[in-house]
């Protein structure tokens, strides 16, 4: 209708790899105003898509644990609270603050401290449903949202699972050697 179209498509390279492409299609008319053909221009936008994804990752996720950060957590929390009000369901919010984490960084080094935080993040995630959210919001602070629970006891059960997971020993590669 407008004589042109612009958008993004997925294309396939000769080697079979699928990649994103920007496509512009323009109609060409002859002297009499009749459509004669279309001209398409295509640009590989793989790099741009990678950069967009990287910006998204930096804006909404903790770079160390890959968990949602405070910004994404707050967004999810407001959505879940609104949904809970609409559906008259309960939501639990947990705050997890690690005791005695600073000595790990001081005595074992930041690489070990980072490994411990990453391991903690994975352990907490294993205790949750796919609808739950865990976020790292500070150095050694994590928040958990448990939407659509039936009772406070449901939250206690999850809290106990998390406590038991975090109580298990943390063994680094250097300790195995």
XYZ file of C-alpha atoms in Angstrom:
177
model
C 0.000 0.000 0.000
C 2.697 2.501 0.940
C 5.270 1.435 -1.623
C 7.790 0.123 0.909
C 8.258 -2.222 3.839
C 10.932 -2.302 6.516
C 11.531 -4.928 9.157
C 13.693 -7.626 10.655
C 13.709 -11.225 9.494
C 15.650 -14.402 10.178
C 17.697 -15.670 7.251
C 19.911 -18.695 6.703
C 23.543 -18.596 5.591
C 24.928 -21.087 3.066
C 26.459 -23.048 5.967
C 22.979 -23.415 7.558
C 23.481 -20.852 10.328
C 20.404 -18.745 11.054
C 21.009 -15.021 11.575
C 19.016 -11.763 11.897
C 18.715 -9.459 8.932
C 17.263 -6.013 8.341
C 15.142 -6.082 5.207
C 13.817 -3.117 3.241
C 11.534 -3.759 0.282
C 10.621 -0.889 -2.049
C 8.210 -1.040 -4.963
C 9.314 0.455 -8.272
C 6.829 1.879 -10.727
C 7.250 2.673 -14.401
C 6.501 5.912 -16.213
C 2.822 5.019 -16.371
C 2.645 4.514 -12.583
C 2.276 0.755 -12.866
C 4.250 -1.482 -10.518
C 7.164 -2.997 -12.394
C 9.169 -4.738 -9.686
C 10.415 -4.694 -6.093
C 13.889 -3.893 -4.820
C 15.013 -5.527 -1.595
C 18.054 -4.527 0.438
C 19.294 -6.698 3.242
C 21.796 -6.027 6.005
C 23.227 -8.526 8.487
C 22.386 -7.164 11.962
C 23.951 -9.954 14.022
C 26.387 -7.604 15.757
C 23.667 -5.061 16.565
C 21.480 -7.799 18.063
C 24.407 -9.024 20.180
C 24.984 -5.505 21.498
C 21.277 -5.043 22.247
C 21.270 -8.320 24.162
C 24.378 -7.272 26.078
C 22.796 -3.939 27.030
C 19.656 -5.781 28.160
C 21.772 -8.158 30.231
C 23.692 -5.305 31.870
C 20.537 -3.306 32.573
C 18.487 -6.061 34.209
C 20.802 -8.831 35.425
C 23.591 -9.126 37.950
C 26.765 -9.749 35.929
C 28.246 -12.170 38.470
C 25.318 -14.501 39.187
C 23.200 -13.800 36.085
C 20.213 -13.405 38.413
C 17.786 -10.502 38.020
C 19.101 -7.293 39.588
C 17.177 -4.867 41.806
C 15.596 -3.060 38.824
C 14.183 -6.243 37.245
C 13.219 -7.603 40.656
C 11.199 -4.473 41.469
C 9.437 -4.680 38.116
C 8.538 -8.340 38.652
C 7.440 -7.659 42.216
C 5.049 -4.892 41.165
C 3.560 -7.152 38.459
C 3.147 -10.066 40.869
C 1.583 -7.880 43.560
C -0.911 -6.510 41.030
C -1.705 -10.038 39.844
C -2.121 -11.223 43.455
C -4.631 -8.453 44.080
C -6.583 -9.336 40.930
C -6.631 -13.074 41.616
C -6.872 -12.818 45.422
C -3.803 -15.044 45.879
C -0.957 -14.785 48.352
C 2.631 -13.886 47.599
C 5.636 -14.327 49.872
C 8.754 -12.192 49.849
C 12.004 -13.464 51.376
C 15.159 -11.580 52.212
C 18.347 -13.652 52.400
C 21.426 -12.015 53.884
C 24.528 -14.193 54.132
C 26.279 -14.257 57.484
C 30.073 -14.290 57.632
C 30.563 -13.703 53.902
C 33.105 -10.880 54.285
C 35.753 -13.189 55.831
C 35.524 -15.456 52.762
C 36.504 -12.562 50.510
C 39.148 -11.341 52.968
C 40.759 -14.708 53.665
C 40.163 -16.697 50.463
C 40.160 -13.871 47.913
C 37.549 -12.316 45.683
C 37.652 -15.133 43.108
C 36.570 -17.584 45.789
C 33.976 -15.122 47.082
C 32.573 -14.747 43.566
C 32.452 -18.528 43.162
C 30.578 -18.844 46.472
C 28.012 -16.216 45.396
C 27.494 -17.972 42.063
C 27.068 -21.303 43.828
C 24.606 -19.804 46.302
C 22.585 -18.356 43.427
C 22.341 -21.784 41.754
C 21.446 -23.492 45.023
C 18.634 -21.038 45.742
C 17.303 -21.419 42.183
C 17.143 -25.213 42.643
C 14.738 -24.708 45.556
C 12.280 -22.605 43.578
C 9.511 -23.117 41.045
C 9.846 -21.655 37.571
C 7.274 -18.997 38.513
C 9.351 -17.807 41.479
C 12.029 -15.125 41.222
C 15.354 -14.844 42.994
C 17.490 -11.731 42.589
C 20.863 -10.592 43.864
C 20.307 -7.060 45.122
C 23.523 -6.418 47.007
C 26.916 -7.900 47.718
C 25.615 -10.825 49.774
C 21.886 -10.077 49.711
C 19.258 -11.997 47.784
C 15.501 -11.493 47.481
C 12.962 -14.177 46.575
C 9.364 -13.776 45.390
C 7.011 -16.734 45.775
C 3.807 -15.864 43.907
C 0.523 -17.728 44.220
C 1.219 -19.632 47.415
C -1.617 -21.232 49.357
C -0.425 -20.461 52.879
C 2.417 -19.076 54.921
C 3.483 -22.671 55.473
C 4.342 -22.926 51.736
C 6.848 -20.111 52.202
C 8.258 -21.800 55.303
C 8.794 -25.030 53.360
C 10.729 -23.168 50.652
C 12.717 -21.220 53.260
C 13.687 -24.496 54.907
C 14.769 -25.976 51.550
C 16.938 -22.926 50.896
C 18.426 -23.050 54.411
C 19.264 -26.743 53.992
C 20.864 -26.123 50.559
C 22.997 -23.284 51.889
C 23.994 -25.301 54.940
C 25.725 -27.904 52.724
C 29.514 -27.442 52.544
C 31.062 -25.407 49.751
C 34.080 -27.218 48.326
C 36.292 -25.329 45.863
C 38.615 -26.929 43.326
C 41.638 -25.832 45.372
C 40.254 -27.703 48.393
C 39.898 -30.889 46.303
C 43.548 -30.817 45.234
